[in-house]
Short mmCIF file of C-alpha atoms and ligand atoms in Angstrom, two decimals:
data_model
loop_
_atom_site.label_atom_id
_atom_site.label_comp_id
_atom_site.label_asym_id
_atom_site.label_seq_id
_atom_site.Cartn_x
_atom_site.Cartn_y
_atom_site.Cartn_z
CA UNK A 1 135.73 27.30 165.81
CA UNK A 2 136.20 28.72 162.33
CA UNK A 3 135.92 32.45 161.69
CA UNK A 4 136.65 32.13 157.97
CA UNK A 5 133.91 32.91 155.49
CA UNK A 6 133.35 30.38 152.72
CA UNK A 7 133.96 31.34 149.09
CA UNK A 8 130.21 31.45 148.61
CA UNK A 9 129.81 33.85 151.53
CA UNK A 10 132.50 36.12 150.11
CA UNK A 11 130.83 36.02 146.70
CA UNK A 12 127.45 37.03 148.18
CA UNK A 13 128.99 39.77 150.29
CA UNK A 14 130.87 41.17 147.28
CA UNK A 15 127.78 41.01 145.07
CA UNK A 16 125.80 42.97 147.69
CA UNK A 17 128.65 45.47 148.07
CA UNK A 18 128.82 45.96 144.33
CA UNK A 19 125.05 46.37 144.04
CA UNK A 20 124.98 48.90 146.88
CA UNK A 21 127.77 50.99 145.34
CA UNK A 22 126.50 50.95 141.78
CA UNK A 23 122.71 50.92 142.24
CA UNK A 24 121.95 52.38 145.67
CA UNK A 25 124.59 55.06 146.16
CA UNK A 26 123.47 57.21 143.22
CA UNK A 27 120.47 59.20 144.41
CA UNK A 28 120.57 58.03 148.03
CA UNK A 29 120.79 61.62 149.36
CA UNK A 30 117.90 62.80 147.17
CA UNK A 31 115.70 59.83 148.07
CA UNK A 32 116.31 60.56 151.75
CA UNK A 33 115.49 64.23 151.28
CA UNK A 34 112.28 63.58 149.33
CA UNK A 35 111.25 60.52 151.35
CA UNK A 36 111.20 58.60 148.09
CA UNK A 37 110.79 54.83 148.13
CA UNK A 38 113.60 53.13 146.13
CA UNK A 39 111.13 51.29 143.89
CA UNK A 40 113.45 50.64 140.94
CA UNK A 41 116.30 49.55 143.21
CA UNK A 42 114.04 47.21 145.19
CA UNK A 43 112.89 45.63 141.95
CA UNK A 44 116.52 44.98 141.01
CA UNK A 45 117.18 43.58 144.48
CA UNK A 46 114.40 41.09 143.79
CA UNK A 47 115.87 40.13 140.42
CA UNK A 48 119.26 39.55 142.03
CA UNK A 49 117.76 37.33 144.72
CA UNK A 50 118.22 39.68 147.70
CA UNK A 51 114.56 39.62 148.72
CA UNK A 52 114.11 35.93 149.41
CA UNK A 53 117.63 34.87 150.32
CA UNK A 54 116.84 32.24 152.95
CA UNK A 55 113.54 30.97 151.51
CA UNK A 56 113.16 27.51 149.95
CA UNK A 57 114.32 27.27 146.32
CA UNK A 58 111.11 25.32 145.67
CA UNK A 59 109.29 28.65 146.09
CA UNK A 60 111.81 30.80 144.28
CA UNK A 61 114.01 31.50 147.31
CA UNK A 62 117.80 31.42 147.44
CA UNK A 63 118.00 28.62 150.01
CA UNK A 64 120.93 30.45 151.61
CA UNK A 65 121.98 30.45 155.23
CA UNK A 66 121.54 33.31 157.69
CA UNK A 67 125.26 34.16 157.53
CA UNK A 68 124.83 34.99 153.82
CA UNK A 69 121.80 37.11 154.63
CA UNK A 70 123.52 39.17 157.34
CA UNK A 71 126.58 39.69 155.12
CA UNK A 72 124.34 41.08 152.38
CA UNK A 73 122.32 43.16 154.88
CA UNK A 74 125.52 44.72 156.22
CA UNK A 75 126.72 45.75 152.76
CA UNK A 76 123.38 47.19 151.65
CA UNK A 77 122.99 49.04 154.97
CA UNK A 78 126.42 50.69 154.65
CA UNK A 79 125.01 52.66 151.75
CA UNK A 80 121.22 52.76 152.07
CA UNK A 81 119.46 51.71 155.26
CA UNK A 82 116.08 52.55 153.70
CA UNK A 83 116.62 49.85 151.08
CA UNK A 84 117.94 47.43 153.68
CA UNK A 85 114.84 47.68 155.87
CA UNK A 86 112.70 46.76 152.87
CA UNK A 87 115.01 43.80 152.34
CA UNK A 88 114.93 42.86 156.00
CA UNK A 89 111.15 42.92 156.37
CA UNK A 90 110.62 40.95 153.17
CA UNK A 91 113.30 38.34 153.98
CA UNK A 92 113.21 37.72 157.67
CA UNK A 93 109.67 38.57 158.64
CA UNK A 94 107.47 37.87 155.63
CA UNK A 95 109.29 35.20 153.58
CA UNK A 96 110.74 33.38 156.57
CA UNK A 97 107.39 33.44 158.37
CA UNK A 98 105.54 32.02 155.40
CA UNK A 99 108.23 29.52 154.50
CA UNK A 100 108.40 28.18 158.05
CA UNK A 101 104.72 28.25 159.04
CA UNK A 102 102.66 28.72 155.88
CA UNK A 103 100.59 25.98 154.21
CA UNK A 104 101.78 24.60 150.82
CA UNK A 105 98.94 26.54 149.17
CA UNK A 106 99.96 29.80 150.90
CA UNK A 107 103.55 29.25 149.87
CA UNK A 108 102.58 28.57 146.28
CA UNK A 109 100.24 31.54 146.05
CA UNK A 110 102.17 34.14 148.06
CA UNK A 111 105.71 33.11 148.97
CA UNK A 112 106.74 32.28 145.40
CA UNK A 113 105.96 35.87 144.37
CA UNK A 114 107.60 37.45 147.41
CA UNK A 115 110.93 35.67 147.05
CA UNK A 116 111.47 37.01 143.53
CA UNK A 117 110.39 40.58 144.26
CA UNK A 118 107.42 40.30 141.93
CA UNK A 119 105.40 41.23 145.02
CA UNK A 120 106.49 42.88 148.25
CA UNK A 121 105.48 42.00 151.79
CA UNK A 122 104.73 43.85 155.02
CA UNK A 123 104.50 42.65 158.61
CA UNK A 124 101.73 44.23 160.65
CA UNK A 125 101.88 43.76 164.40
CA UNK A 126 102.13 47.26 165.94
CA UNK A 127 99.06 49.30 166.78
CA UNK A 128 98.45 52.71 168.35
CA UNK A 129 98.11 50.98 171.74
CA UNK A 130 100.18 47.87 171.13
CA UNK A 131 103.89 48.48 170.48
CA UNK A 132 106.26 46.90 173.00
CA UNK A 133 103.20 45.35 174.61
CA UNK A 134 102.21 43.40 171.52
CA UNK A 135 99.71 41.27 173.44
CA UNK A 136 97.34 44.27 173.68
CA UNK A 137 95.99 43.75 170.16
CA UNK A 138 92.85 45.79 169.48
CA UNK A 139 92.52 44.68 165.86
CA UNK A 140 89.92 41.92 165.75
CA UNK A 141 89.44 39.00 163.41
CA UNK A 142 86.05 37.48 164.06
CA UNK A 143 85.47 33.90 162.95
CA UNK A 144 82.53 33.72 160.53
CA UNK A 145 82.82 30.09 159.49
CA UNK A 146 84.63 30.05 156.15
CA UNK A 147 86.14 33.51 156.64
CA UNK A 148 87.17 36.10 159.23
CA UNK A 149 86.08 39.73 159.47
CA UNK A 150 89.02 41.99 160.20
CA UNK A 151 88.65 45.39 161.89
CA UNK A 152 91.24 47.74 163.36
CA UNK A 153 94.29 49.89 162.80
CA UNK A 154 97.95 48.99 162.43
CA UNK A 155 100.69 51.56 162.97
CA UNK A 156 104.18 52.17 161.66
CA UNK A 157 104.04 49.58 158.92
CA UNK A 158 107.21 49.36 156.83
CA UNK A 159 106.41 48.93 153.11
CA UNK A 160 102.97 50.17 154.17
CA UNK A 161 102.02 51.46 150.76
CA UNK A 162 104.47 49.63 148.52
CA UNK A 163 103.60 46.13 149.73
CA UNK A 164 101.17 43.80 147.97
CA UNK A 165 100.78 41.14 150.68
CA UNK A 166 100.43 41.92 154.39
CA UNK A 167 100.88 39.56 157.32
CA UNK A 168 98.38 40.92 159.83
CA UNK A 169 98.17 39.94 163.49
CA UNK A 170 94.73 40.22 165.12
CA UNK A 171 92.74 39.10 168.14
CA UNK A 172 90.11 36.44 167.48
CA UNK A 173 89.20 35.40 171.01
CA UNK A 174 89.92 38.03 173.67
CA UNK A 175 89.19 35.64 176.54
CA UNK A 176 92.07 33.44 175.48
CA UNK A 177 94.40 36.50 175.63
CA UNK A 178 97.56 35.97 173.53
CA UNK A 179 96.45 32.41 172.77
CA UNK A 180 93.44 33.90 170.98
CA UNK A 181 95.57 35.84 168.49
CA UNK A 182 95.87 34.85 164.82
CA UNK A 183 98.05 35.84 161.85
CA UNK A 184 96.55 36.32 158.39
CA UNK A 185 97.68 37.03 154.85
CA UNK A 186 95.81 40.05 153.53
CA UNK A 187 96.07 41.34 149.98
CA UNK A 188 96.22 45.00 149.06
CA UNK A 189 93.06 46.11 147.31
CA UNK A 190 90.66 43.95 149.32
CA UNK A 191 87.47 45.79 150.16
CA UNK A 192 87.70 47.72 153.42
CA UNK A 193 91.51 47.79 153.47
CA UNK A 194 92.93 51.33 153.38
CA UNK A 195 96.48 52.61 153.56
CA UNK A 196 96.81 55.66 155.82
CA UNK A 197 99.10 58.67 155.39
CA UNK A 198 102.87 58.32 155.17
CA UNK A 199 104.88 59.07 158.33
CA UNK A 200 107.38 61.96 158.18
CA UNK A 201 110.49 60.38 159.65
CA UNK A 202 113.87 61.29 161.15
CA UNK A 203 115.72 58.48 159.37
CA UNK A 204 115.28 55.60 156.92
CA UNK A 205 113.25 58.18 155.05
CA UNK A 206 113.27 56.25 151.79
CA UNK A 207 111.25 53.45 153.34
CA UNK A 208 107.52 54.07 153.36
CA UNK A 209 105.97 53.80 156.79
CA UNK A 210 102.17 53.99 157.01
CA UNK A 211 99.28 53.20 159.26
CA UNK A 212 96.74 50.75 157.85
CA UNK A 213 93.00 50.60 158.43
CA UNK A 214 90.84 47.50 158.20
CA UNK A 215 87.08 48.03 158.03
CA UNK A 216 85.15 44.77 157.81
CA UNK A 217 87.78 43.18 155.58
CA UNK A 218 86.77 39.64 154.61
CA UNK A 219 89.73 37.28 154.97
CA UNK A 220 89.28 33.70 153.73
CA UNK A 221 89.97 31.06 156.34
CA UNK A 222 92.70 29.52 154.19
CA UNK A 223 94.66 32.76 154.71
CA UNK A 224 95.13 32.13 158.43
CA UNK A 225 98.72 31.08 159.17
CA UNK A 226 98.94 27.93 161.28
CA UNK A 227 96.42 26.59 163.76
CA UNK A 228 93.79 28.76 165.43
CA UNK A 229 95.52 30.80 168.15
CA UNK A 230 99.03 30.49 166.67
CA UNK A 231 99.31 34.19 165.73
CA UNK A 232 101.18 35.52 168.76
CA UNK A 233 103.72 32.72 168.69
CA UNK A 234 104.08 33.27 164.96
CA UNK A 235 104.83 36.97 165.54
CA UNK A 236 107.34 36.31 168.33
CA UNK A 237 109.17 33.54 166.46
CA UNK A 238 109.35 35.64 163.33
CA UNK A 239 110.57 38.74 165.17
CA UNK A 240 113.23 36.70 166.95
CA UNK A 241 114.88 36.01 163.58
CA UNK A 242 114.02 39.48 162.30
CA UNK A 243 116.17 40.95 165.03
CA UNK A 244 119.24 39.32 163.55
CA UNK A 245 118.50 41.17 160.30
CA UNK A 246 118.08 44.49 162.13
CA UNK A 247 121.28 43.82 164.06
CA UNK A 248 123.01 43.36 160.69
CA UNK A 249 121.42 46.58 159.48
CA UNK A 250 122.79 48.42 162.54
CA UNK A 251 126.20 46.85 161.95
CA UNK A 252 126.17 48.02 158.33
CA UNK A 253 125.19 51.58 159.28
CA UNK A 254 128.07 51.65 161.80
CA UNK A 255 130.57 50.12 159.37
CA UNK A 256 129.52 52.47 156.56
CA UNK A 257 130.00 55.53 158.80
CA UNK A 258 133.35 54.22 160.06
CA UNK A 259 134.67 53.66 156.54
CA UNK A 260 133.68 57.19 155.53
CA UNK A 261 135.29 58.64 158.66
CA UNK A 262 138.51 56.68 158.14
CA UNK A 263 138.84 57.80 154.51
CA UNK A 264 138.05 61.38 155.40
CA UNK A 265 140.61 61.43 158.20
CA UNK A 266 143.35 60.47 155.73
CA UNK A 267 142.50 63.35 153.41
CA UNK A 268 141.51 66.25 155.63
CA UNK A 269 144.40 68.29 156.91
CA UNK A 270 144.54 70.43 160.06
CA UNK A 271 147.62 71.92 161.71
CA UNK A 272 149.81 70.84 158.79
CA UNK A 273 148.93 67.15 158.81
CA UNK A 274 146.12 64.71 157.98
CA UNK A 275 143.73 64.64 160.91
CA UNK A 276 144.27 60.85 161.37
CA UNK A 277 147.74 61.80 162.62
CA UNK A 278 146.15 63.54 165.60
CA UNK A 279 145.84 60.95 168.29
CA UNK A 280 142.36 62.11 169.29
CA UNK A 281 141.08 61.16 165.82
CA UNK A 282 143.18 57.98 165.53
CA UNK A 283 141.83 56.80 168.89
CA UNK A 284 138.26 57.52 167.81
CA UNK A 285 138.87 55.31 164.77
CA UNK A 286 140.41 52.61 166.99
CA UNK A 287 137.35 52.65 169.26
CA UNK A 288 134.96 52.60 166.32
CA UNK A 289 136.75 49.68 164.68
CA UNK A 290 136.87 47.68 167.92
CA UNK A 291 133.19 48.17 168.77
CA UNK A 292 132.15 47.31 165.20
CA UNK A 293 134.18 44.10 165.30
CA UNK A 294 132.63 43.17 168.67
CA UNK A 295 129.13 43.80 167.29
CA UNK A 296 129.97 41.82 164.15
CA UNK A 297 130.91 38.82 166.28
CA UNK A 298 127.59 38.98 168.10
CA UNK A 299 125.66 39.29 164.84
CA UNK A 300 127.53 36.39 163.24
CA UNK A 301 127.07 34.24 166.34
CA UNK A 302 123.31 34.84 166.28
CA UNK A 303 123.18 34.00 162.55
CA UNK A 304 125.27 30.91 163.17
CA UNK A 305 122.98 29.80 166.02
CA UNK A 306 120.02 30.11 163.69
CA UNK A 307 121.77 28.15 160.95
CA UNK A 308 122.77 25.43 163.44
CA UNK A 309 119.12 25.15 164.55
CA UNK A 310 120.09 26.30 168.03
CA UNK A 311 117.89 28.63 170.05
CA UNK A 312 118.73 32.18 168.90
CA UNK A 313 116.36 34.24 171.07
CA UNK A 314 119.19 35.26 173.41
CA UNK A 315 121.97 35.68 170.85
CA UNK A 316 119.67 37.59 168.47
CA UNK A 317 118.54 39.97 171.23
CA UNK A 318 122.15 40.56 172.35
CA UNK A 319 123.24 41.17 168.76
CA UNK A 320 120.47 43.72 168.19
CA UNK A 321 120.99 45.46 171.53
CA UNK A 322 124.72 45.85 171.05
CA UNK A 323 124.87 46.49 167.28
CA UNK A 324 122.21 49.22 167.52
CA UNK A 325 124.14 50.92 170.35
CA UNK A 326 127.33 50.68 168.32
CA UNK A 327 125.50 52.14 165.32
CA UNK A 328 124.47 55.17 167.39
CA UNK A 329 127.90 55.66 168.99
CA UNK A 330 129.88 55.18 165.78
CA UNK A 331 127.70 57.39 163.59
CA UNK A 332 127.88 60.25 166.13
CA UNK A 333 131.67 59.94 166.16
CA UNK A 334 131.80 59.72 162.35
CA UNK A 335 130.02 63.09 162.19
CA UNK A 336 132.57 64.44 164.67
CA UNK A 337 135.52 63.22 162.59
CA UNK A 338 134.06 65.07 159.59
CA UNK A 339 133.78 68.35 161.52
CA UNK A 340 131.45 70.81 159.78
CA UNK A 341 131.28 68.57 156.74
CA UNK A 342 129.74 65.91 158.93
CA UNK A 343 126.75 68.14 159.45
CA UNK A 344 125.80 68.48 155.78
CA UNK A 345 124.17 65.99 153.49
CA UNK A 346 126.78 65.34 150.82
CA UNK A 347 129.15 63.54 153.19
CA UNK A 348 126.52 60.89 154.05
CA UNK A 349 127.40 60.53 157.75
CA UNK A 350 124.58 62.77 159.01
CA UNK A 351 122.09 60.50 157.21
CA UNK A 352 123.68 57.39 158.70
CA UNK A 353 123.43 59.00 162.15
CA UNK A 354 119.72 59.64 161.66
CA UNK A 355 119.21 56.15 160.23
CA UNK A 356 121.01 54.51 163.16
CA UNK A 357 118.40 55.54 165.74
CA UNK A 358 115.61 53.37 164.39
CA UNK A 359 117.64 50.21 165.03
CA UNK A 360 117.17 50.85 168.78
CA UNK A 361 113.41 51.10 168.33
CA UNK A 362 111.85 48.70 165.82
CA UNK A 363 111.51 44.92 166.11
CA UNK A 364 111.73 45.39 169.87
CA UNK A 365 113.24 48.46 171.56
CA UNK A 366 116.57 48.16 173.39
CA UNK A 367 114.63 47.99 176.66
CA UNK A 368 112.64 45.04 175.32
CA UNK A 369 115.87 43.32 174.22
CA UNK A 370 117.12 43.69 177.80
CA UNK A 371 113.93 42.06 179.05
CA UNK A 372 114.49 39.13 176.65
CA UNK A 373 118.16 38.85 177.65
CA UNK A 374 117.62 39.14 181.40
CA UNK A 375 114.78 36.60 181.38
CA UNK A 376 116.96 34.20 179.44
CA UNK A 377 120.03 34.51 181.67
CA UNK A 378 118.03 34.40 184.91
CA UNK A 379 116.03 31.35 183.86
CA UNK A 380 118.54 28.79 185.11
C1 LIG B 418 110.11 53.60 161.18
C2 LIG B 418 109.37 52.51 161.89
C3 LIG B 418 109.08 51.32 161.22
C4 LIG B 418 108.36 50.31 161.85
N1 LIG B 418 107.99 49.19 161.15
C5 LIG B 418 107.13 48.32 161.72
C6 LIG B 418 106.56 47.25 160.94
O1 LIG B 418 106.87 47.06 159.76
N2 LIG B 418 105.65 46.43 161.54
C7 LIG B 418 105.27 46.59 162.84
O2 LIG B 418 104.44 45.82 163.31
N3 LIG B 418 105.80 47.58 163.60
C8 LIG B 418 106.71 48.45 163.07
N4 LIG B 418 107.21 49.49 163.82
C9 LIG B 418 106.78 49.65 165.21
C10 LIG B 418 107.87 49.38 166.23
O3 LIG B 418 108.15 48.01 166.28
C11 LIG B 418 107.40 49.97 167.56
O4 LIG B 418 107.47 51.38 167.43
C12 LIG B 418 108.24 49.49 168.73
O5 LIG B 418 108.01 48.13 168.98
C13 LIG B 418 107.95 50.30 170.01
O6 LIG B 418 106.59 50.37 170.25
P1 LIG B 418 105.93 51.79 170.58
O7 LIG B 418 106.35 52.74 169.51
O8 LIG B 418 104.50 51.61 170.81
O9 LIG B 418 106.64 52.28 171.90
P2 LIG B 418 106.16 51.90 173.39
O10 LIG B 418 105.90 50.46 173.49
O11 LIG B 418 105.09 52.84 173.80
O12 LIG B 418 107.47 52.24 174.22
C14 LIG B 418 107.82 53.56 174.64
C15 LIG B 418 109.07 53.46 175.51
O13 LIG B 418 108.77 52.67 176.68
C16 LIG B 418 109.68 51.59 176.78
N5 LIG B 418 109.00 50.43 177.36
C17 LIG B 418 107.80 49.90 177.00
N6 LIG B 418 107.52 48.82 177.74
C18 LIG B 418 108.56 48.67 178.60
C19 LIG B 418 108.87 47.73 179.63
N7 LIG B 418 108.06 46.71 179.93
N8 LIG B 418 110.02 47.89 180.29
C20 LIG B 418 110.88 48.90 179.99
N9 LIG B 418 110.65 49.81 179.03
C21 LIG B 418 109.51 49.70 178.34
C22 LIG B 418 110.13 51.33 175.34
O14 LIG B 418 111.36 50.64 175.29
C23 LIG B 418 110.23 52.74 174.81
O15 LIG B 418 111.44 53.32 175.19
C24 LIG B 418 107.98 50.48 163.21
C25 LIG B 418 108.31 51.66 163.88
C26 LIG B 418 108.97 52.67 163.24
C27 LIG B 418 109.27 53.94 163.99
#
């Protein structure tokens, strides 16, 4: 067992940290307030290779391991969780999904543009009546020979308006239930494809979340991912890895809030001394640090499992469940350490507290993670 990061890992982590501090920190409060998508910053993330980290170099990807990806996700999330969700969706759902299951033609046409940030991707599974219960797909993709006709509505889509390419899950044959579901690559601008209004959100307000409408959208057959009926498996496999990215996002939000709270506690004085000298505050910091380290171990173990080609369904679900809980607990305490200053925008911790909540909801709620975990541990 070796807990040491390689020099390359440290280099990637430091590059992400540097990028977050110099490019994402300026304006992060304003972007959150105005719900402004970090377009310029995302473009730079693409140029620096943060949008296709694990994808094959043959298609412009970084060919890096999952450990590198979670290290970068943590650093970006410490500063700007809105930027990190864009990064997470593009890397672990869209690029990974296409790289692993796409045809050579799909990779050439789509993946090679997504890995560099020239184009941005979105992953469209959720619907008004299909969230946790993703099998209840109402969106239909009817087979018309050389193409499919897509109809329906998708909800809550991250990068909803800023994406160019959309991986859309839809029901082709209802009788076959989840085995009749397919996944398709849909391009923005195709006739009948409309982006709905932007959601007004509690947190990750810089990311653009939209509903999408498909009205008789013609999708060429070559844009189906995998064999007929592979769509549900595609979505589940992709989300299983995606959860490791969201776990890393949660870890970063927690670590960012902890670092701010620690620094603040060394400067702020009350009763003639820095507040870190009051045991109540010192113990809060001790608890925060311990829970973050425990979550980090779970996140790293899940990433390691994935890199070692081991099954990571269980470790990924545990990492997301725990890291998202830690993100909530730590950010609430970070606000407390800041006192009144914790409640206003310029100290950043209130934003991190609002951002933390989403990590318990998307890519499988905490309750769904517990279903995955309990099924896995009760299986044998
Ligand atoms: C900001 C944001 C971004 C998102 N981005 C995307 C995206 O890019 N692509 C995408 O496809 N989706 C996205 N989602 C959707 C997200 O994945 C869903 O919101 C999530 O899966 C929960 O589904 P739901 O909202 O329908 O809640 P529901 O499924 O209705 O759940 C409501 C509550 O019931 C609980 N529950 C449901 N079933 C069970 C059960 N069997 N046992 C115990 N408890 C249960 C849930 O845990 C939850 O607490 C996003 C959501 C948000 C808010």
